[in-house]
Amino acid sequence: MFGLNKNKQNTKAWKKLVSEYKRFKKVEMRDLFAADNKRAAKYTLRVNDLILDYSKNRFDEKVLASLLALAYERKIPEKINSMFTGDKINITEKRSVLHVALRNRSGRAVLSGGQDVMPQINEVLLKMKKFSDAVRYGEFKGYTGKKLTNIVNIGIGGSDLGPVMVCEALRKYCAKDINCYFISNIDGTACAEILNKLDPETTLFIIASKTFTTIETLTNAKTCRRWLVNALGEHAVDKHFVALSTNREEVVKFGINPDNMFAFWDFVGGRYSLWSAIGLIICIAIGFENFEKLLEGAYAMDEHFRTEPLAENIPVIMALLGIWYNNFFNIHRYAVIPYDQYLRFLPAYLQQLDMESNGKSVDRENNFVKYATGPVLFGGAGTDVQHSFFQLLHQGTEMVPVDFIVPAISHNEIGNHHEILLSNVLAQGEALMKGKTVAEAAEELHKAGKSKEEVEALKKYKSFSGNRPSNTLLLKKIDAFSLGMLIALYEHKVFVQGMIWNVNSFDQMGVELGKQMALKILPELEGTYFADKHDSSTLALIKAVRKFRK
Ligand code: G6Q
């Protein structure tokens, strides 16, 4: 539709990359490694205990220089600076983009519209500390005087995915006597299954909604409020409901005491909000000191991103390699595979971060783009996914660049589980890169004692093209600090790509149309009238639903 394979960017650096691609497209990584025994050392970067090995990517020095030239041409250093200094880079909504201020540990002021935002951020952090401590130590009790041990976060999208992912990633640091639950889906099952397990006297509901108008969240919150009031009465609400929002008026209207509200602000986008009040359930689960470590880790990555030259800047390098595949190899997908059970929700979190930020078709100057923007991101935890979609990664006709993420040390060093896991992740990167030629496969079959006919029959099936790229992010261990670094890394990678594609990574207007239409269809599901003129498919489906539900 938008000529996605045409690469209609005509700048100097872009054109250079088009010709670099022609020169380089057939080069095999195997040969690059064979020709240069320092390749890995050259193409490895480190921040604290996080290492990026990007050597198993399809590039050489010249390609890298051209990619960096593109970043300079797109004024990435200036763009980074404009985010950190509070420029209104969210142009469609005329807002600053200051999730970085939420983890600013420097004591420096951060301005938005000429106002230092740090005092209000620190005030809410203090309120979060006091409240999370009080819940954890049983000082803030339920209405009947019992300790609140079941914490339910009700939110969706950015008000859910970050907290879910972090609470799971840091499960090892969670208080043993506190259980965290998350209700996001409007499907009544989400609510019912969780409420069935809970005792109202020991349950705290956190209603997480930036706007406090989201239909899923408000519907779920109302159901839970009714459930609590039925059991304990209206007076119990103050002891069992808190709100995280930018919209005080709606919080009050809903019936939550404004003293129980934790504020955040328009300069924090939903998918960038886990560092804000939206992180309250994280604080309660892991304790405020650990939450601060999460912020500190993110701050360490922010400082790396803000100050390192582009050639040594991890988010920038990852972003540029993504652009190289997306816009020059025309590979519009990539996979993120954490080899860590606790990180299994990371791909879902990154899906929103990346695809909601850069799944855009209009540039920052209000033109439809003529080149590909955000790719499709998918993933899952290794080694599980080795037994599902890895077949396609190794032998399919589609090349899929992969990010492998793995901690060297596990929280559960049971037997030799972790060595097996580590050997697998390292083998996958090597296998994707090296592959196995038809001749090598034949040789192997021959050595295994297969007949000439069998070798002929099987050698192609057993071959691997190789030359398939991957990054490896090796962390010492997954803790609050390293997780903070990791998340901030991806936030900044997405930022750099958005700036190179010249899109606004900070709105999400693409989620609106379906929502509007759902509001029209809702009353049509009951009764016999139609408020809207539907296509014949939607019309027939509405009628079929009505019939089934009669
Ligand atoms: C994220 C989006 C979106 C948002 C949800 C929930 O960047 O803005 O995922 O977080 O739609 O919105 P509320 O927090 O306003 O309920």
Coordinates of C-alpha atoms and ligand atoms in Angstrom, one line a residue:
M1 CA 0.0 0.0 0.0
F2 CA 2.7 2.5 0.9
G3 CA 5.4 1.0 -1.4
L4 CA 7.0 -0.6 1.6
N5 CA 9.7 -2.4 -0.4
K6 CA 10.7 0.6 -2.4
N7 CA 12.8 2.4 0.1
K8 CA 11.9 5.8 -1.1
Q9 CA 14.2 7.7 1.2
N10 CA 16.6 9.7 -1.0
T11 CA 19.1 11.1 1.4
K12 CA 22.8 10.7 1.0
A13 CA 23.3 8.2 3.8
W14 CA 20.2 6.2 2.7
K15 CA 21.4 5.9 -0.9
K16 CA 24.9 4.9 0.3
L17 CA 23.3 2.1 2.3
V18 CA 21.3 0.9 -0.8
S19 CA 24.6 0.5 -2.6
E20 CA 26.2 -1.1 0.4
Y21 CA 23.5 -3.6 0.5
K22 CA 24.1 -4.5 -3.2
R23 CA 27.8 -5.0 -2.4
F24 CA 27.3 -6.9 0.8
K25 CA 24.1 -8.9 0.5
K26 CA 25.8 -12.2 -0.4
V27 CA 28.6 -12.0 2.1
E28 CA 28.6 -14.9 4.6
M29 CA 29.2 -14.3 8.3
R30 CA 31.2 -17.5 8.4
D31 CA 33.7 -15.9 6.1
L32 CA 33.8 -12.7 8.1
F33 CA 34.6 -14.6 11.2
A34 CA 37.2 -16.7 9.4
A35 CA 38.9 -13.6 8.1
D36 CA 39.0 -11.7 11.3
N37 CA 39.6 -13.5 14.6
K38 CA 39.0 -10.2 16.5
R39 CA 35.4 -9.8 15.1
A40 CA 33.7 -10.7 18.3
A41 CA 36.0 -8.5 20.4
K42 CA 35.4 -5.6 18.0
Y43 CA 31.7 -5.9 18.0
T44 CA 31.0 -6.4 21.7
L45 CA 29.8 -3.6 24.0
R46 CA 29.3 -3.6 27.7
V47 CA 27.4 -1.5 30.3
N48 CA 28.0 -2.7 33.8
D49 CA 27.1 -6.4 33.8
L50 CA 25.2 -6.3 30.5
I51 CA 27.1 -7.4 27.4
L52 CA 25.9 -7.1 23.8
D53 CA 27.7 -9.3 21.3
Y54 CA 26.4 -8.1 17.9
S55 CA 29.2 -9.7 15.9
K56 CA 26.8 -12.4 14.5
N57 CA 25.1 -9.8 12.3
R58 CA 25.5 -9.3 8.5
F59 CA 27.7 -6.3 8.4
D60 CA 31.2 -5.3 8.0
E61 CA 33.1 -2.1 9.0
K62 CA 31.9 -0.2 5.9
V63 CA 28.3 -1.1 6.4
L64 CA 28.6 -0.1 10.1
A65 CA 30.1 3.2 9.1
S66 CA 27.3 3.9 6.6
L67 CA 24.7 3.0 9.3
L68 CA 26.3 5.4 11.7
A69 CA 26.4 8.0 9.0
L70 CA 22.6 7.5 8.6
A71 CA 22.2 8.1 12.4
Y72 CA 24.2 11.3 12.2
E73 CA 22.3 12.4 9.1
R74 CA 19.1 11.9 11.1
K75 CA 20.6 13.9 13.9
I76 CA 20.3 11.2 16.5
P77 CA 22.5 12.9 19.1
E78 CA 20.4 16.0 18.9
K79 CA 17.2 14.0 19.0
I80 CA 18.4 12.1 22.1
N81 CA 19.2 15.5 23.7
S82 CA 15.8 16.8 22.8
M83 CA 14.1 13.9 24.7
F84 CA 16.2 14.4 27.8
T85 CA 15.6 18.1 27.8
G86 CA 11.9 17.9 27.6
D87 CA 11.2 19.1 24.1
K88 CA 7.7 18.3 23.0
I89 CA 8.8 15.5 20.7
N90 CA 5.4 13.8 20.9
I91 CA 4.3 16.1 18.2
T92 CA 0.7 14.9 17.6
E93 CA -0.2 15.2 21.3
K94 CA 2.2 18.2 21.9
R95 CA 3.8 16.6 24.9
S96 CA 7.3 16.1 26.3
V97 CA 8.4 12.5 26.6
L98 CA 10.0 12.2 30.0
H99 CA 9.9 8.6 31.2
V100 CA 13.7 9.2 31.6
A101 CA 12.9 11.8 34.3
L102 CA 11.1 9.1 36.4
R103 CA 14.4 7.4 36.9
N104 CA 16.7 10.4 36.9
R105 CA 18.9 9.7 39.9
S106 CA 21.3 12.6 39.3
G107 CA 19.6 15.3 41.2
R108 CA 19.6 17.4 38.1
A109 CA 16.4 19.3 37.2
V110 CA 14.4 18.1 34.2
L111 CA 12.2 20.6 32.5
S112 CA 8.9 20.3 30.8
G113 CA 7.3 23.5 29.5
G114 CA 9.9 25.4 31.6
Q115 CA 8.9 23.6 34.8
D116 CA 11.1 21.2 36.8
V117 CA 9.2 17.9 36.9
M118 CA 11.5 16.3 39.5
P119 CA 9.8 17.6 42.7
Q120 CA 6.5 16.1 41.7
I121 CA 8.1 12.8 40.7
N122 CA 10.0 12.6 43.9
E123 CA 6.9 13.4 45.9
V124 CA 5.0 10.5 44.3
L125 CA 8.0 8.2 44.8
L126 CA 8.0 9.0 48.5
K127 CA 4.2 8.3 48.7
M128 CA 4.8 5.0 46.9
K129 CA 7.5 4.1 49.3
K130 CA 5.4 4.9 52.4
F131 CA 2.4 3.0 51.0
S132 CA 4.2 0.0 49.8
D133 CA 6.1 -0.3 53.1
A134 CA 2.8 0.0 55.0
V135 CA 1.2 -2.7 53.0
R136 CA 4.2 -5.0 53.1
Y137 CA 4.7 -4.7 56.8
G138 CA 1.0 -4.9 57.5
E139 CA 0.6 -1.4 58.8
F140 CA -2.0 -0.5 56.1
K141 CA -4.6 -3.2 56.8
G142 CA -7.9 -4.2 55.2
Y143 CA -11.2 -2.9 56.6
T144 CA -11.6 -5.8 59.0
G145 CA -8.0 -5.4 60.3
K146 CA -6.4 -8.2 58.3
K147 CA -3.1 -7.9 56.4
L148 CA -3.5 -7.3 52.7
T149 CA -1.8 -10.2 51.1
N150 CA -3.5 -10.3 47.7
I151 CA -2.7 -7.4 45.5
V152 CA -4.7 -7.1 42.3
N153 CA -3.6 -4.7 39.5
I154 CA -6.5 -3.8 37.2
G155 CA -5.2 -2.1 34.1
I156 CA -4.6 -2.9 30.4
G157 CA -1.9 -2.2 27.8
G158 CA 0.8 0.1 29.3
S159 CA -1.0 0.0 32.7
D160 CA -0.6 -3.8 32.8
L161 CA 2.2 -5.3 30.6
G162 CA 5.1 -3.6 32.3
P163 CA 4.0 -4.4 35.9
V164 CA 3.2 -8.0 34.9
M165 CA 6.5 -8.5 33.2
V166 CA 8.6 -7.0 36.0
C167 CA 6.8 -8.8 38.8
E168 CA 7.4 -12.1 37.0
A169 CA 11.0 -11.2 36.1
L170 CA 11.8 -10.4 39.7
R171 CA 9.7 -13.1 41.3
K172 CA 12.7 -14.2 43.3
Y173 CA 12.7 -10.8 45.1
C174 CA 9.0 -10.8 45.8
A175 CA 7.7 -11.0 49.4
K176 CA 6.7 -14.6 50.2
D177 CA 3.5 -13.6 51.9
I178 CA 2.2 -11.4 49.1
N179 CA 0.4 -12.7 46.0
C180 CA 0.1 -10.5 42.9
Y181 CA -2.7 -10.8 40.4
F182 CA -3.4 -8.9 37.2
I183 CA -6.8 -8.4 35.6
S184 CA -6.6 -6.8 32.1
N185 CA -8.9 -8.5 29.7
I186 CA -12.5 -7.4 29.4
D187 CA -13.4 -11.1 29.1
G188 CA -15.3 -11.7 32.3
T189 CA -13.2 -14.9 32.7
A190 CA -10.2 -12.8 33.7
C191 CA -12.1 -11.2 36.6
A192 CA -14.0 -14.3 37.6
E193 CA -11.0 -16.7 37.7
I194 CA -9.1 -14.3 40.0
L195 CA -12.0 -13.2 42.3
N196 CA -12.9 -16.9 42.8
K197 CA -9.5 -17.4 44.5
L198 CA -9.6 -14.3 46.7
D199 CA -10.8 -13.3 50.1
P200 CA -12.2 -9.7 50.1
E201 CA -10.8 -9.1 53.6
T202 CA -7.2 -9.6 52.4
T203 CA -7.4 -8.1 48.9
L204 CA -6.2 -4.7 47.7
F205 CA -7.2 -3.5 44.3
I206 CA -5.0 -1.2 42.4
I207 CA -6.8 0.5 39.6
A208 CA -4.2 1.5 37.1
S209 CA -5.4 3.8 34.3
K210 CA -3.7 6.9 33.0
T211 CA -6.9 8.3 31.6
F212 CA -9.3 6.5 34.0
T213 CA -11.7 6.2 31.0
T214 CA -10.6 2.9 29.5
I215 CA -13.6 0.6 29.2
E216 CA -11.9 -2.6 30.1
T217 CA -10.3 -1.3 33.2
L218 CA -13.3 0.6 34.4
T219 CA -15.6 -2.4 33.8
N220 CA -13.3 -4.7 35.6
A221 CA -12.8 -2.2 38.4
K222 CA -16.6 -1.8 38.8
T223 CA -17.1 -5.5 39.0
C224 CA -14.4 -5.9 41.7
R225 CA -15.8 -2.9 43.6
R226 CA -19.2 -4.5 43.6
W227 CA -17.7 -7.8 44.8
L228 CA -15.9 -6.1 47.6
V229 CA -18.9 -3.9 48.7
N230 CA -21.2 -7.0 48.6
A231 CA -18.9 -8.7 51.1
L232 CA -17.7 -5.9 53.3
G233 CA -19.9 -2.9 52.7
E234 CA -19.3 0.6 51.1
H235 CA -17.2 1.8 54.0
A236 CA -14.6 -0.8 53.2
V237 CA -13.7 0.7 49.8
D238 CA -11.1 3.2 51.2
K239 CA -9.1 0.3 52.7
H240 CA -9.2 -1.9 49.6
F241 CA -9.0 0.4 46.5
V242 CA -6.2 2.7 45.3
A243 CA -5.9 4.5 41.9
L244 CA -2.9 5.2 39.7
S245 CA -3.9 7.9 37.3
T246 CA -3.4 11.4 35.7
N247 CA -7.2 12.0 36.0
R248 CA -8.2 13.0 39.6
E249 CA -11.7 14.0 38.6
E250 CA -12.5 10.5 37.1
V251 CA -10.9 8.8 40.1
V252 CA -13.2 10.7 42.5
K253 CA -16.2 10.1 40.2
F254 CA -15.5 6.4 40.3
G255 CA -15.6 6.4 44.1
I256 CA -11.9 6.1 45.1
N257 CA -10.7 8.4 47.9
P258 CA -8.2 10.9 46.3
D259 CA -5.9 10.3 49.2
N260 CA -5.6 6.8 47.8
M261 CA -4.5 8.2 44.4
F262 CA -1.0 8.1 43.1
A263 CA -0.4 10.6 40.3
F264 CA 1.5 10.6 37.1
W265 CA 1.6 13.0 34.2
D266 CA 1.0 13.5 30.5
F267 CA 4.7 13.4 29.8
V268 CA 4.7 9.7 30.7
G269 CA 3.4 7.5 27.9
G270 CA 1.4 4.4 28.9
R271 CA 3.9 1.9 27.5
Y272 CA 6.7 3.8 29.2
S273 CA 5.0 4.1 32.6
L274 CA 6.2 1.2 34.7
W275 CA 8.7 3.5 36.3
S276 CA 5.9 5.8 37.5
A277 CA 3.0 5.3 39.9
I278 CA 2.0 2.5 37.6
G279 CA 4.8 0.5 39.2
L280 CA 3.0 0.5 42.6
I281 CA 2.4 -3.2 42.5
I282 CA 6.0 -3.8 41.7
C283 CA 7.0 -1.8 44.8
I284 CA 4.6 -3.8 47.0
A285 CA 5.9 -7.1 45.5
I286 CA 9.7 -6.5 45.6
G287 CA 9.9 -3.6 48.1
F288 CA 10.8 0.0 47.5
E289 CA 14.6 -0.5 47.7
N290 CA 14.4 -3.0 44.9
F291 CA 12.1 -0.7 42.9
E292 CA 14.8 2.0 43.3
K293 CA 17.4 -0.4 42.0
L294 CA 15.2 -0.9 38.9
L295 CA 15.2 2.8 38.4
E296 CA 18.9 3.0 39.0
G297 CA 19.5 0.3 36.3
A298 CA 17.4 2.2 33.8
Y299 CA 19.2 5.4 34.8
A300 CA 22.6 3.7 34.1
M301 CA 21.3 2.8 30.6
D302 CA 19.9 6.3 30.1
E303 CA 23.3 7.8 30.9
H304 CA 25.1 5.3 28.6
F305 CA 22.6 6.3 25.8
R306 CA 22.8 10.0 26.5
T307 CA 26.6 10.2 26.7
E308 CA 28.3 7.4 24.7
P309 CA 29.3 8.1 21.1
L310 CA 26.9 6.4 18.6
A311 CA 29.5 3.8 17.6
E312 CA 29.7 2.5 21.2
N313 CA 26.1 3.1 22.1
I314 CA 24.2 -0.2 22.7
P315 CA 20.6 1.0 21.9
V316 CA 21.9 2.9 18.9
I317 CA 23.8 -0.1 17.5
M318 CA 20.8 -2.4 18.0
A319 CA 18.5 0.1 16.4
L320 CA 20.8 0.5 13.3
L321 CA 21.1 -3.2 12.8
G322 CA 17.3 -3.4 12.9
I323 CA 17.1 -0.6 10.3
W324 CA 19.6 -2.5 8.1
Y325 CA 17.5 -5.6 8.0
N326 CA 14.1 -3.8 7.9
N327 CA 14.8 -1.3 5.2
F328 CA 17.7 -2.8 3.1
F329 CA 17.2 -6.6 3.4
N330 CA 13.4 -5.9 3.5
I331 CA 13.0 -8.2 6.5
H332 CA 10.1 -6.8 8.5
R333 CA 10.2 -9.0 11.5
Y334 CA 12.4 -10.0 14.4
A335 CA 12.3 -12.3 17.4
V336 CA 13.3 -11.8 21.0
I337 CA 14.1 -14.9 22.9
P338 CA 14.9 -14.7 26.6
Y339 CA 16.5 -17.8 27.9
D340 CA 15.2 -17.3 31.4
Q341 CA 11.9 -18.5 32.7
Y342 CA 11.3 -15.4 34.7
L343 CA 11.6 -13.3 31.6
R344 CA 8.9 -15.1 29.7
F345 CA 6.6 -12.1 29.5
L346 CA 9.3 -9.9 28.1
P347 CA 8.4 -10.6 24.5
A348 CA 4.8 -9.5 25.1
Y349 CA 6.0 -6.4 26.8
L350 CA 8.4 -5.6 24.0
Q351 CA 5.7 -6.3 21.4
Q352 CA 3.7 -3.3 22.8
L353 CA 6.8 -1.1 23.2
D354 CA 8.0 -1.7 19.7
M355 CA 4.9 -2.2 17.7
E356 CA 2.7 0.5 19.3
S357 CA 5.6 2.9 19.1
N358 CA 6.8 2.4 15.6
G359 CA 3.9 0.7 13.8
K360 CA 3.2 4.0 12.0
S361 CA 2.6 5.1 8.4
V362 CA 2.7 8.9 8.6
D363 CA 6.0 10.8 9.2
R364 CA 6.7 13.7 11.5
E365 CA 6.0 16.1 8.7
N366 CA 2.5 14.8 8.1
N367 CA 3.3 12.7 4.9
F368 CA 2.5 9.0 4.3
V369 CA 5.8 7.2 4.4
K370 CA 7.2 5.3 1.4
Y371 CA 9.4 3.0 3.3
A372 CA 8.9 0.3 5.9
T373 CA 8.7 1.3 9.6
G374 CA 8.2 -0.8 12.7
P375 CA 8.7 -4.6 12.2
V376 CA 6.6 -7.4 13.6
L377 CA 8.1 -8.6 16.9
F378 CA 7.4 -12.0 18.3
G379 CA 9.1 -14.3 20.8
G380 CA 8.9 -16.6 23.7
A381 CA 11.2 -18.2 26.3
G382 CA 14.0 -20.5 25.4
T383 CA 14.3 -23.4 25.3
D384 CA 10.6 -23.9 24.9
V385 CA 10.4 -22.1 21.6
Q386 CA 13.3 -24.2 20.2
H387 CA 10.6 -26.9 20.0
S388 CA 8.1 -24.7 18.2
F389 CA 9.0 -21.9 15.8
F390 CA 12.8 -22.4 15.7
Q391 CA 12.4 -24.8 12.7
L392 CA 11.4 -21.8 10.6
L393 CA 14.2 -19.7 12.0
H394 CA 16.8 -22.3 10.9
Q395 CA 15.4 -23.7 7.7
G396 CA 12.4 -21.5 6.6
T397 CA 12.6 -19.3 3.6
E398 CA 12.1 -16.2 5.9
M399 CA 15.2 -14.8 7.6
V400 CA 14.3 -13.6 11.1
P401 CA 16.9 -11.6 13.1
V402 CA 16.9 -12.7 16.7
D403 CA 17.9 -11.2 20.0
F404 CA 18.9 -13.8 22.5
I405 CA 18.9 -12.7 26.2
V406 CA 20.4 -14.8 28.9
P407 CA 21.7 -14.5 32.4
A408 CA 25.1 -16.3 33.1
I409 CA 23.8 -17.1 36.6
S410 CA 20.4 -18.5 37.4
H411 CA 18.3 -17.8 40.5
N412 CA 17.7 -21.5 40.6
E413 CA 21.0 -23.4 40.0
I414 CA 19.5 -26.8 40.3
G415 CA 21.7 -29.6 39.1
N416 CA 23.1 -28.7 35.7
H417 CA 19.9 -27.1 34.4
H418 CA 21.5 -23.8 33.8
E419 CA 24.5 -25.1 32.0
I420 CA 22.2 -27.0 29.6
L421 CA 20.2 -23.8 29.1
L422 CA 23.4 -21.8 28.5
S423 CA 24.8 -24.3 26.1
N424 CA 21.5 -24.2 24.1
V425 CA 21.4 -20.4 23.7
L426 CA 25.0 -20.2 22.7
A427 CA 24.5 -23.1 20.2
Q428 CA 21.5 -21.5 18.7
G429 CA 23.3 -18.3 17.8
E430 CA 26.2 -20.3 16.4
A431 CA 24.0 -22.6 14.4
L432 CA 22.0 -19.8 12.9
M433 CA 25.2 -18.0 11.9
K434 CA 27.2 -21.0 10.6
G435 CA 24.4 -23.2 9.2
K436 CA 25.5 -26.5 7.5
T437 CA 26.1 -26.7 3.8
V438 CA 24.7 -29.5 1.7
A439 CA 28.2 -30.9 1.3
E440 CA 28.7 -30.8 5.1
A441 CA 25.4 -32.5 5.6
A442 CA 26.3 -35.2 3.0
E443 CA 29.7 -35.7 4.7
E444 CA 28.0 -36.1 8.1
L445 CA 25.5 -38.6 6.8
H446 CA 28.2 -40.5 5.1
K447 CA 30.2 -40.7 8.3
A448 CA 27.1 -41.9 10.1
G449 CA 27.1 -44.9 7.8
K450 CA 24.3 -44.0 5.5
S451 CA 24.2 -45.5 2.0
K452 CA 24.9 -43.4 -1.1
E453 CA 21.1 -43.3 -1.9
E454 CA 20.3 -42.3 1.7
V455 CA 22.8 -39.5 1.6
E456 CA 21.4 -38.2 -1.6
A457 CA 17.8 -38.5 -0.3
L458 CA 18.5 -36.6 2.9
K459 CA 21.4 -34.2 2.4
K460 CA 19.3 -31.2 1.4
Y461 CA 16.8 -31.7 4.2
K462 CA 19.6 -31.8 6.7
S463 CA 21.3 -28.7 5.4
F464 CA 21.0 -25.2 6.9
S465 CA 21.6 -22.0 4.9
G466 CA 23.1 -20.2 7.9
N467 CA 24.1 -16.6 7.6
R468 CA 21.1 -15.8 9.9
P469 CA 21.7 -12.9 12.2
S470 CA 21.4 -12.7 16.0
N471 CA 22.4 -10.4 18.9
T472 CA 23.3 -12.0 22.2
L473 CA 22.6 -10.0 25.3
L474 CA 24.4 -11.7 28.2
L475 CA 23.7 -10.5 31.7
K476 CA 25.4 -11.6 34.8
K477 CA 22.1 -12.2 36.6
I478 CA 18.6 -10.9 36.3
D479 CA 18.1 -8.6 39.2
A480 CA 16.2 -5.3 39.6
F481 CA 19.3 -3.3 38.4
S482 CA 20.0 -5.4 35.3
L483 CA 16.3 -5.6 34.4
G484 CA 16.1 -1.8 34.6
M485 CA 19.0 -1.6 32.2
L486 CA 17.5 -4.1 29.8
I487 CA 14.1 -2.5 29.6
A488 CA 15.6 1.0 29.1
L489 CA 17.9 -0.4 26.4
Y490 CA 14.9 -1.5 24.3
E491 CA 13.0 1.8 25.0
H492 CA 15.9 3.7 23.6
K493 CA 16.4 1.3 20.7
V494 CA 12.8 1.9 19.7
F495 CA 13.3 5.7 20.1
V496 CA 16.3 5.7 17.7
Q497 CA 14.5 3.7 15.1
G498 CA 11.4 5.9 15.4
M499 CA 13.6 9.0 14.8
I500 CA 15.3 7.4 11.8
W501 CA 12.0 6.5 10.3
N502 CA 10.9 10.0 11.2
V503 CA 7.6 8.8 12.9
N504 CA 6.1 9.8 16.2
S505 CA 6.9 6.9 18.5
F506 CA 4.8 8.3 21.3
D507 CA 1.2 8.2 20.2
Q508 CA -1.1 5.2 19.4
M509 CA -3.9 6.5 17.2
G510 CA -4.1 3.1 15.5
V511 CA -5.9 1.6 18.5
E512 CA -8.8 4.1 18.2
L513 CA -10.8 3.0 15.2
G514 CA -11.7 -0.5 16.5
K515 CA -12.6 1.0 19.9
Q516 CA -15.0 3.5 18.3
M517 CA -16.7 0.8 16.2
A518 CA -17.0 -1.5 19.2
L519 CA -19.0 1.3 21.0
K520 CA -21.4 1.3 18.1
I521 CA -21.8 -2.5 17.9
L522 CA -22.3 -2.9 21.7
P523 CA -25.9 -1.8 21.8
E524 CA -26.6 -3.6 18.5
L525 CA -25.8 -7.0 20.0
E526 CA -29.1 -6.8 22.0
G527 CA -32.4 -6.0 20.3
T528 CA -33.0 -5.8 16.6
Y529 CA -31.9 -2.4 15.4
F530 CA -28.6 -1.3 13.8
A531 CA -27.1 2.1 14.6
D532 CA -24.5 1.8 12.0
K533 CA -24.3 0.8 8.4
H534 CA -22.2 -2.4 8.4
D535 CA -20.6 -4.4 5.7
S536 CA -22.4 -7.7 5.0
S537 CA -19.9 -9.8 6.9
T538 CA -20.1 -7.8 10.1
L539 CA -23.9 -7.6 9.8
A540 CA -24.2 -11.4 9.4
L541 CA -21.9 -11.9 12.4
I542 CA -23.9 -9.6 14.6
K543 CA -27.1 -11.5 13.6
A544 CA -25.4 -14.8 14.3
V545 CA -24.3 -13.6 17.8
R546 CA -27.8 -12.4 18.6
K547 CA -29.2 -15.8 17.6
F548 CA -26.7 -17.8 19.7
R549 CA -27.3 -15.6 22.7
K550 CA -31.2 -15.7 22.5
Ligands
G6Q1 C1 0.3 2.8 25.8 C2 -1.0 3.0 25.5 C3 -2.0 2.0 26.0 C4 -2.6 2.4 27.3 C5 -3.8 1.6 27.6 C6 -4.4 1.8 28.9 O1 1.3 3.4 25.5 O2 -1.3 4.3 25.8 O3 -1.6 0.7 26.0 O4 -1.6 2.2 28.3 O5 -4.8 1.8 26.6 O6 -4.8 3.1 29.0 P1 -5.1 3.8 30.4 O7 -3.9 3.6 31.3 O8 -5.5 5.2 30.2 O9 -6.2 3.0 31.0

